[in-house]
Tab-separated table of C-alpha atoms (C1' of nucleotides) in Angstrom:
chain	number	residue	atom	x	y	z
A	1	UNK	CA	-30.452	2.155	-45.027
A	2	UNK	CA	-31.690	0.079	-42.116
A	3	UNK	CA	-31.495	0.953	-38.476
A	4	UNK	CA	-33.064	-0.567	-35.409
A	5	UNK	CA	-35.258	2.184	-33.945
A	6	UNK	CA	-34.373	1.086	-30.398
A	7	UNK	CA	-30.770	1.952	-31.250
A	8	UNK	CA	-31.157	4.843	-33.667
A	9	UNK	CA	-34.500	5.916	-35.098
A	10	UNK	CA	-35.478	8.591	-37.567
A	11	UNK	CA	-36.560	10.822	-34.691
A	12	UNK	CA	-33.084	10.413	-33.212
A	13	UNK	CA	-31.723	11.712	-36.518
A	14	UNK	CA	-34.268	14.538	-36.469
A	15	UNK	CA	-33.031	15.590	-33.029
A	16	UNK	CA	-29.343	15.624	-33.961
A	17	UNK	CA	-27.641	18.971	-34.229
A	18	UNK	CA	-27.810	19.973	-37.910
A	19	UNK	CA	-29.919	16.795	-38.242
A	20	UNK	CA	-26.773	15.043	-39.450
A	21	UNK	CA	-25.276	11.745	-38.287
A	22	UNK	CA	-22.371	9.588	-39.377
A	23	UNK	CA	-23.573	6.096	-40.262
A	24	UNK	CA	-21.030	4.174	-38.233
A	25	UNK	CA	-20.937	0.556	-37.168
A	26	UNK	CA	-21.541	-1.148	-40.506
A	27	UNK	CA	-19.403	-4.294	-40.518
A	28	UNK	CA	-20.368	-5.941	-43.762
A	29	UNK	CA	-18.253	-5.707	-46.890
A	30	UNK	CA	-21.080	-5.317	-49.379
A	31	UNK	CA	-22.630	-2.529	-47.362
A	32	UNK	CA	-19.236	-0.919	-46.893
A	33	UNK	CA	-18.567	-1.020	-50.611
A	34	UNK	CA	-21.792	0.810	-51.275
A	35	UNK	CA	-20.857	3.578	-48.865
A	36	UNK	CA	-17.327	3.706	-50.244
A	37	UNK	CA	-18.122	3.569	-53.964
A	38	UNK	CA	-21.762	4.112	-54.798
A	39	UNK	CA	-23.229	6.718	-52.471
A	40	UNK	CA	-22.633	10.241	-53.704
A	41	UNK	CA	-23.177	13.689	-52.284
A	42	UNK	CA	-26.835	14.653	-52.587
A	43	UNK	CA	-28.094	11.087	-53.061
A	44	UNK	CA	-31.443	10.501	-51.382
A	45	UNK	CA	-31.858	7.509	-49.093
A	46	UNK	CA	-34.807	5.760	-47.502
A	47	UNK	CA	-34.599	5.325	-43.739
A	48	UNK	CA	-35.848	1.835	-42.830
A	49	UNK	CA	-36.704	0.682	-39.317
A	50	UNK	CA	-35.680	-2.935	-38.823
A	51	UNK	CA	-36.045	-5.513	-36.076
A	52	UNK	CA	-39.042	-3.817	-34.507
A	53	UNK	CA	-42.797	-4.163	-34.181
A	54	UNK	CA	-43.580	-2.610	-37.569
A	55	UNK	CA	-40.583	-2.829	-39.878
A	56	UNK	CA	-40.745	-0.501	-42.874
A	57	UNK	CA	-39.698	2.723	-44.563
A	58	UNK	CA	-40.232	5.702	-42.285
A	59	UNK	CA	-38.481	8.604	-43.955
A	60	UNK	CA	-35.932	10.099	-46.290
A	61	UNK	CA	-32.430	11.393	-45.773
A	62	UNK	CA	-29.620	12.687	-47.926
A	63	UNK	CA	-25.919	11.937	-48.233
A	64	UNK	CA	-24.005	15.015	-47.075
A	65	UNK	CA	-20.542	13.453	-46.831
A	66	UNK	CA	-19.182	10.672	-49.020
A	67	UNK	CA	-17.374	7.571	-47.802
A	68	UNK	CA	-14.615	8.043	-45.229
A	69	UNK	CA	-13.079	5.832	-42.520
A	70	UNK	CA	-15.415	4.675	-39.754
A	71	UNK	CA	-13.471	5.821	-36.704
A	72	UNK	CA	-15.637	3.797	-34.336
A	73	UNK	CA	-13.609	0.781	-35.482
A	74	UNK	CA	-10.460	2.340	-33.943
A	75	UNK	CA	-11.879	2.766	-30.432
A	76	UNK	CA	-11.419	-0.268	-28.147
A	77	UNK	CA	-14.261	0.983	-25.963
A	78	UNK	CA	-16.691	1.146	-28.869
A	79	UNK	CA	-18.989	-1.859	-29.368
A	80	UNK	CA	-18.061	-1.772	-33.070
A	81	UNK	CA	-14.312	-1.847	-32.398
A	82	UNK	CA	-12.320	-3.922	-34.895
A	83	UNK	CA	-8.646	-4.530	-34.161
A	84	UNK	CA	-8.062	-5.319	-37.832
A	85	UNK	CA	-8.940	-1.762	-38.787
A	86	UNK	CA	-6.523	1.049	-37.965
A	87	UNK	CA	-6.229	4.640	-39.137
A	88	UNK	CA	-3.368	3.795	-41.501
A	89	UNK	CA	-5.361	0.983	-43.101
A	90	UNK	CA	-9.040	1.570	-42.366
A	91	UNK	CA	-11.177	-1.442	-43.122
A	92	UNK	CA	-14.611	0.089	-42.547
A	93	UNK	CA	-16.187	3.141	-44.116
A	94	UNK	CA	-19.197	5.311	-43.447
A	95	UNK	CA	-21.081	8.262	-44.889
A	96	UNK	CA	-22.806	11.213	-43.247
A	97	UNK	CA	-26.538	11.524	-43.761
A	98	UNK	CA	-28.908	14.412	-43.127
A	99	UNK	CA	-32.563	14.267	-42.235
A	100	UNK	CA	-34.874	15.251	-45.085
A	101	UNK	CA	-38.362	14.232	-44.019
A	102	UNK	CA	-40.474	11.772	-42.125
A	103	UNK	CA	-43.159	10.086	-44.223
A	104	UNK	CA	-46.765	10.675	-43.148
A	105	UNK	CA	-47.033	6.954	-42.557
A	106	UNK	CA	-44.805	3.902	-42.289
A	107	UNK	CA	-44.638	2.039	-45.578
A	108	UNK	CA	-44.407	-1.378	-44.020
A	109	UNK	CA	-42.359	-4.287	-45.249
A	110	UNK	CA	-45.581	-6.267	-45.405
A	111	UNK	CA	-47.091	-3.701	-47.782
A	112	UNK	CA	-43.930	-3.455	-49.902
A	113	UNK	CA	-43.975	-7.213	-50.377
A	114	UNK	CA	-47.430	-6.954	-51.903
A	115	UNK	CA	-46.446	-4.877	-54.944
A	116	UNK	CA	-45.374	-6.828	-58.041
A	117	UNK	CA	-43.645	-3.609	-59.148
A	118	UNK	CA	-41.185	-4.022	-56.280
A	119	UNK	CA	-40.568	-7.746	-56.585
A	120	UNK	CA	-36.979	-7.121	-57.703
A	121	UNK	CA	-36.099	-4.920	-54.742
A	122	UNK	CA	-33.195	-6.254	-52.699
A	123	UNK	CA	-35.184	-5.512	-49.556
A	124	UNK	CA	-37.996	-7.793	-50.649
A	125	UNK	CA	-35.918	-10.724	-51.742
A	126	UNK	CA	-35.939	-13.525	-49.243
A	127	UNK	CA	-33.152	-13.722	-46.737
A	128	UNK	CA	-31.523	-10.421	-47.602
A	129	UNK	CA	-29.984	-9.113	-44.419
A	130	UNK	CA	-27.876	-6.323	-45.867
A	131	UNK	CA	-28.205	-3.124	-43.871
A	132	UNK	CA	-27.683	-0.959	-46.961
A	133	UNK	CA	-29.295	-1.822	-50.279
A	134	UNK	CA	-29.710	-0.174	-53.656
A	135	UNK	CA	-33.042	1.272	-54.773
A	136	UNK	CA	-33.609	1.794	-58.491
A	137	UNK	CA	-34.994	5.118	-59.771
A	138	UNK	CA	-38.225	3.313	-60.701
A	139	UNK	CA	-38.563	1.751	-57.264
A	140	UNK	CA	-37.804	5.075	-55.635
A	141	UNK	CA	-40.520	6.892	-57.612
A	142	UNK	CA	-43.011	4.082	-57.037
A	143	UNK	CA	-42.508	4.096	-53.280
A	144	UNK	CA	-42.733	7.885	-53.109
A	145	UNK	CA	-46.005	7.724	-55.015
A	146	UNK	CA	-47.623	5.225	-52.624
A	147	UNK	CA	-46.344	7.068	-49.559
B	1	DG	C1'	-38.064	-16.489	-28.308
B	2	DC	C1'	-37.698	-19.144	-32.618
B	3	DC	C1'	-35.355	-20.048	-36.595
B	4	DA	C1'	-34.002	-19.454	-41.597
B	5	DA	C1'	-30.617	-17.327	-44.144
B	6	DC	C1'	-26.467	-15.479	-44.434
B	7	DG	C1'	-21.461	-14.082	-43.492
B	8	DT	C1'	-17.207	-15.187	-41.175
B	9	DT	C1'	-13.786	-18.080	-39.102
B	10	DG	C1'	-10.474	-21.476	-38.857
B	11	DG	C1'	-8.929	-26.368	-39.111
B	12	DC	C1'	-7.408	-29.298	-42.457
C	1	DG	C1'	-9.532	-23.830	-51.164
C	2	DC	C1'	-13.116	-26.560	-48.870
C	3	DC	C1'	-16.528	-26.692	-45.554
C	4	DA	C1'	-18.366	-27.347	-40.809
C	5	DA	C1'	-19.157	-24.655	-36.944
C	6	DC	C1'	-20.430	-20.582	-35.223
C	7	DG	C1'	-22.321	-15.827	-34.828
C	8	DT	C1'	-25.566	-12.387	-36.504
C	9	DT	C1'	-29.643	-10.498	-38.643
C	10	DG	C1'	-34.254	-9.686	-38.604
C	11	DG	C1'	-39.038	-11.178	-39.685
C	12	DC	C1'	-42.449	-13.445	-37.414
DNA sequence: GCCAACGTTGGC
DNA sequence: GCCAACGTTGGC
Protein backbone atom coordinates (compact mmCIF):
# COMPACT_ATOMS: atom_id res chain seq x y z
CA UNK A 1 0.00 0.00 0.00
CA UNK A 2 1.35 3.38 -1.02
CA UNK A 3 1.16 6.57 0.93
CA UNK A 4 2.82 9.93 0.50
CA UNK A 5 4.93 10.41 3.63
CA UNK A 6 4.13 14.14 3.67
CA UNK A 7 0.49 13.14 4.12
CA UNK A 8 0.74 9.94 6.12
CA UNK A 9 4.03 8.17 6.79
CA UNK A 10 4.88 4.97 8.59
CA UNK A 11 5.91 6.98 11.64
CA UNK A 12 2.47 8.59 11.61
CA UNK A 13 1.03 5.08 11.77
CA UNK A 14 3.47 4.19 14.55
CA UNK A 15 2.24 7.16 16.58
CA UNK A 16 -1.46 6.34 16.21
CA UNK A 17 -3.29 5.08 19.25
CA UNK A 18 -3.20 1.27 19.06
CA UNK A 19 -0.98 1.90 16.00
CA UNK A 20 -4.07 1.37 13.87
CA UNK A 21 -5.44 3.53 11.05
CA UNK A 22 -8.28 3.23 8.58
CA UNK A 23 -6.96 3.45 5.02
CA UNK A 24 -9.41 6.04 3.75
CA UNK A 25 -9.36 8.18 0.64
CA UNK A 26 -8.73 5.52 -2.00
CA UNK A 27 -10.76 6.54 -5.05
CA UNK A 28 -9.77 3.95 -7.60
CA UNK A 29 -11.93 0.95 -8.42
CA UNK A 30 -9.15 -1.60 -8.74
CA UNK A 31 -7.68 -0.58 -5.41
CA UNK A 32 -11.12 -0.56 -3.84
CA UNK A 33 -11.83 -4.05 -5.12
CA UNK A 34 -8.68 -5.32 -3.49
CA UNK A 35 -9.68 -3.87 -0.14
CA UNK A 36 -13.23 -5.14 -0.55
CA UNK A 37 -12.48 -8.65 -1.82
CA UNK A 38 -8.87 -9.70 -1.46
CA UNK A 39 -7.47 -8.33 1.79
CA UNK A 40 -8.21 -10.59 4.73
CA UNK A 41 -7.77 -10.32 8.47
CA UNK A 42 -4.15 -10.99 9.40
CA UNK A 43 -2.77 -10.36 5.90
CA UNK A 44 0.61 -8.66 5.97
CA UNK A 45 1.16 -5.56 3.86
CA UNK A 46 4.19 -3.57 2.78
CA UNK A 47 4.05 0.14 3.54
CA UNK A 48 5.43 2.06 0.55
CA UNK A 49 6.37 5.74 0.57
CA UNK A 50 5.48 7.36 -2.74
CA UNK A 51 5.97 10.77 -4.32
CA UNK A 52 8.92 11.66 -2.13
CA UNK A 53 12.69 11.99 -2.24
CA UNK A 54 13.38 8.27 -1.80
CA UNK A 55 10.36 6.22 -2.82
CA UNK A 56 10.41 2.64 -1.54
CA UNK A 57 9.22 0.06 0.97
CA UNK A 58 9.68 1.28 4.52
CA UNK A 59 7.80 -1.17 6.70
CA UNK A 60 5.18 -3.80 7.32
CA UNK A 61 1.64 -3.63 8.60
CA UNK A 62 -1.24 -6.02 9.07
CA UNK A 63 -4.92 -5.99 8.15
CA UNK A 64 -6.93 -5.81 11.38
CA UNK A 65 -10.33 -5.01 9.86
CA UNK A 66 -11.62 -6.19 6.50
CA UNK A 67 -13.30 -4.03 3.88
CA UNK A 68 -16.04 -1.67 5.05
CA UNK A 69 -17.46 1.63 3.74
CA UNK A 70 -15.05 4.56 3.58
CA UNK A 71 -17.00 7.15 5.56
CA UNK A 72 -14.74 9.98 4.44
CA UNK A 73 -16.67 9.87 1.16
CA UNK A 74 -19.85 10.92 3.02
CA UNK A 75 -18.41 14.09 4.57
CA UNK A 76 -18.73 17.22 2.39
CA UNK A 77 -15.91 18.84 4.34
CA UNK A 78 -13.52 15.97 3.66
CA UNK A 79 -11.13 16.38 0.72
CA UNK A 80 -12.10 12.86 -0.38
CA UNK A 81 -15.83 13.61 -0.35
CA UNK A 82 -17.78 11.93 -3.16
CA UNK A 83 -21.42 12.89 -3.62
CA UNK A 84 -22.02 9.67 -5.54
CA UNK A 85 -21.28 7.63 -2.43
CA UNK A 86 -23.79 7.59 0.42
CA UNK A 87 -24.23 5.37 3.46
CA UNK A 88 -27.08 3.45 1.83
CA UNK A 89 -25.01 2.76 -1.28
CA UNK A 90 -21.34 3.19 -0.38
CA UNK A 91 -19.11 3.36 -3.41
CA UNK A 92 -15.73 3.36 -1.67
CA UNK A 93 -14.28 0.88 0.79
CA UNK A 94 -11.34 0.77 3.15
CA UNK A 95 -9.58 -1.56 5.56
CA UNK A 96 -7.95 -0.96 8.92
CA UNK A 97 -4.23 -1.63 9.17
CA UNK A 98 -1.96 -1.98 12.19
CA UNK A 99 1.71 -1.17 12.44
CA UNK A 100 3.95 -4.23 12.55
CA UNK A 101 7.48 -2.98 12.02
CA UNK A 102 9.70 -0.46 10.34
CA UNK A 103 12.42 -1.99 8.17
CA UNK A 104 16.02 -1.24 9.17
CA UNK A 105 16.43 0.48 5.83
CA UNK A 106 14.31 1.73 2.95
CA UNK A 107 14.17 -0.81 0.15
CA UNK A 108 14.08 1.74 -2.61
CA UNK A 109 12.13 1.53 -5.82
CA UNK A 110 15.42 1.92 -7.65
CA UNK A 111 16.81 -1.17 -5.91
CA UNK A 112 13.61 -3.19 -6.44
CA UNK A 113 13.79 -2.47 -10.15
CA UNK A 114 17.21 -4.08 -10.28
CA UNK A 115 16.12 -7.59 -9.28
CA UNK A 116 15.08 -9.90 -12.14
CA UNK A 117 13.22 -11.92 -9.48
CA UNK A 118 10.81 -9.01 -9.05
CA UNK A 119 10.33 -8.12 -12.70
CA UNK A 120 6.71 -9.30 -12.56
CA UNK A 121 5.78 -7.15 -9.58
CA UNK A 122 2.95 -4.73 -10.30
CA UNK A 123 4.95 -2.02 -8.55
CA UNK A 124 7.83 -2.41 -10.97
CA UNK A 125 5.85 -2.49 -14.16
CA UNK A 126 6.00 0.75 -16.04
CA UNK A 127 3.25 3.26 -15.53
CA UNK A 128 1.49 1.45 -12.71
CA UNK A 129 -0.05 4.10 -10.52
CA UNK A 130 -2.28 1.90 -8.39
CA UNK A 131 -2.04 2.79 -4.72
CA UNK A 132 -2.68 -0.81 -3.64
CA UNK A 133 -1.08 -3.73 -5.45
CA UNK A 134 -0.76 -7.46 -4.93
CA UNK A 135 2.51 -9.04 -3.80
CA UNK A 136 3.01 -12.75 -4.45
CA UNK A 137 4.26 -15.03 -1.65
CA UNK A 138 7.54 -15.43 -3.55
CA UNK A 139 7.97 -11.68 -3.95
CA UNK A 140 7.12 -11.15 -0.31
CA UNK A 141 9.74 -13.66 0.88
CA UNK A 142 12.34 -12.29 -1.53
CA UNK A 143 11.88 -8.72 -0.36
CA UNK A 144 11.97 -9.74 3.29
CA UNK A 145 15.22 -11.57 2.65
CA UNK A 146 16.96 -8.56 1.07
CA UNK A 147 15.65 -6.19 3.74
C1' DG B 1 8.48 21.52 -12.25
C1' DC B 2 8.15 18.26 -16.13
C1' DC B 3 5.80 14.81 -18.30
C1' DA B 4 4.37 9.91 -19.34
C1' DA B 5 0.88 6.90 -18.22
C1' DC B 6 -3.34 6.14 -16.68
C1' DG B 7 -8.38 6.72 -15.21
C1' DT B 8 -12.57 9.36 -15.67
C1' DT B 9 -15.86 12.30 -17.87
C1' DG B 10 -19.04 13.67 -21.12
C1' DG B 11 -20.41 14.99 -25.90
C1' DC B 12 -21.86 12.75 -29.77
C1' DG C 1 -20.04 2.73 -27.23
C1' DC C 2 -16.34 5.68 -29.00
C1' DC C 3 -12.88 8.80 -27.98
C1' DA C 4 -10.97 13.47 -27.07
C1' DA C 5 -10.23 16.28 -23.28
C1' DC C 6 -9.08 16.62 -18.84
C1' DG C 7 -7.36 15.47 -14.14
C1' DT C 8 -4.26 12.74 -11.30
C1' DT C 9 -0.28 10.02 -10.05
C1' DG C 10 4.30 9.70 -9.12
C1' DG C 11 9.12 9.03 -10.73
C1' DC C 12 12.64 11.82 -12.07
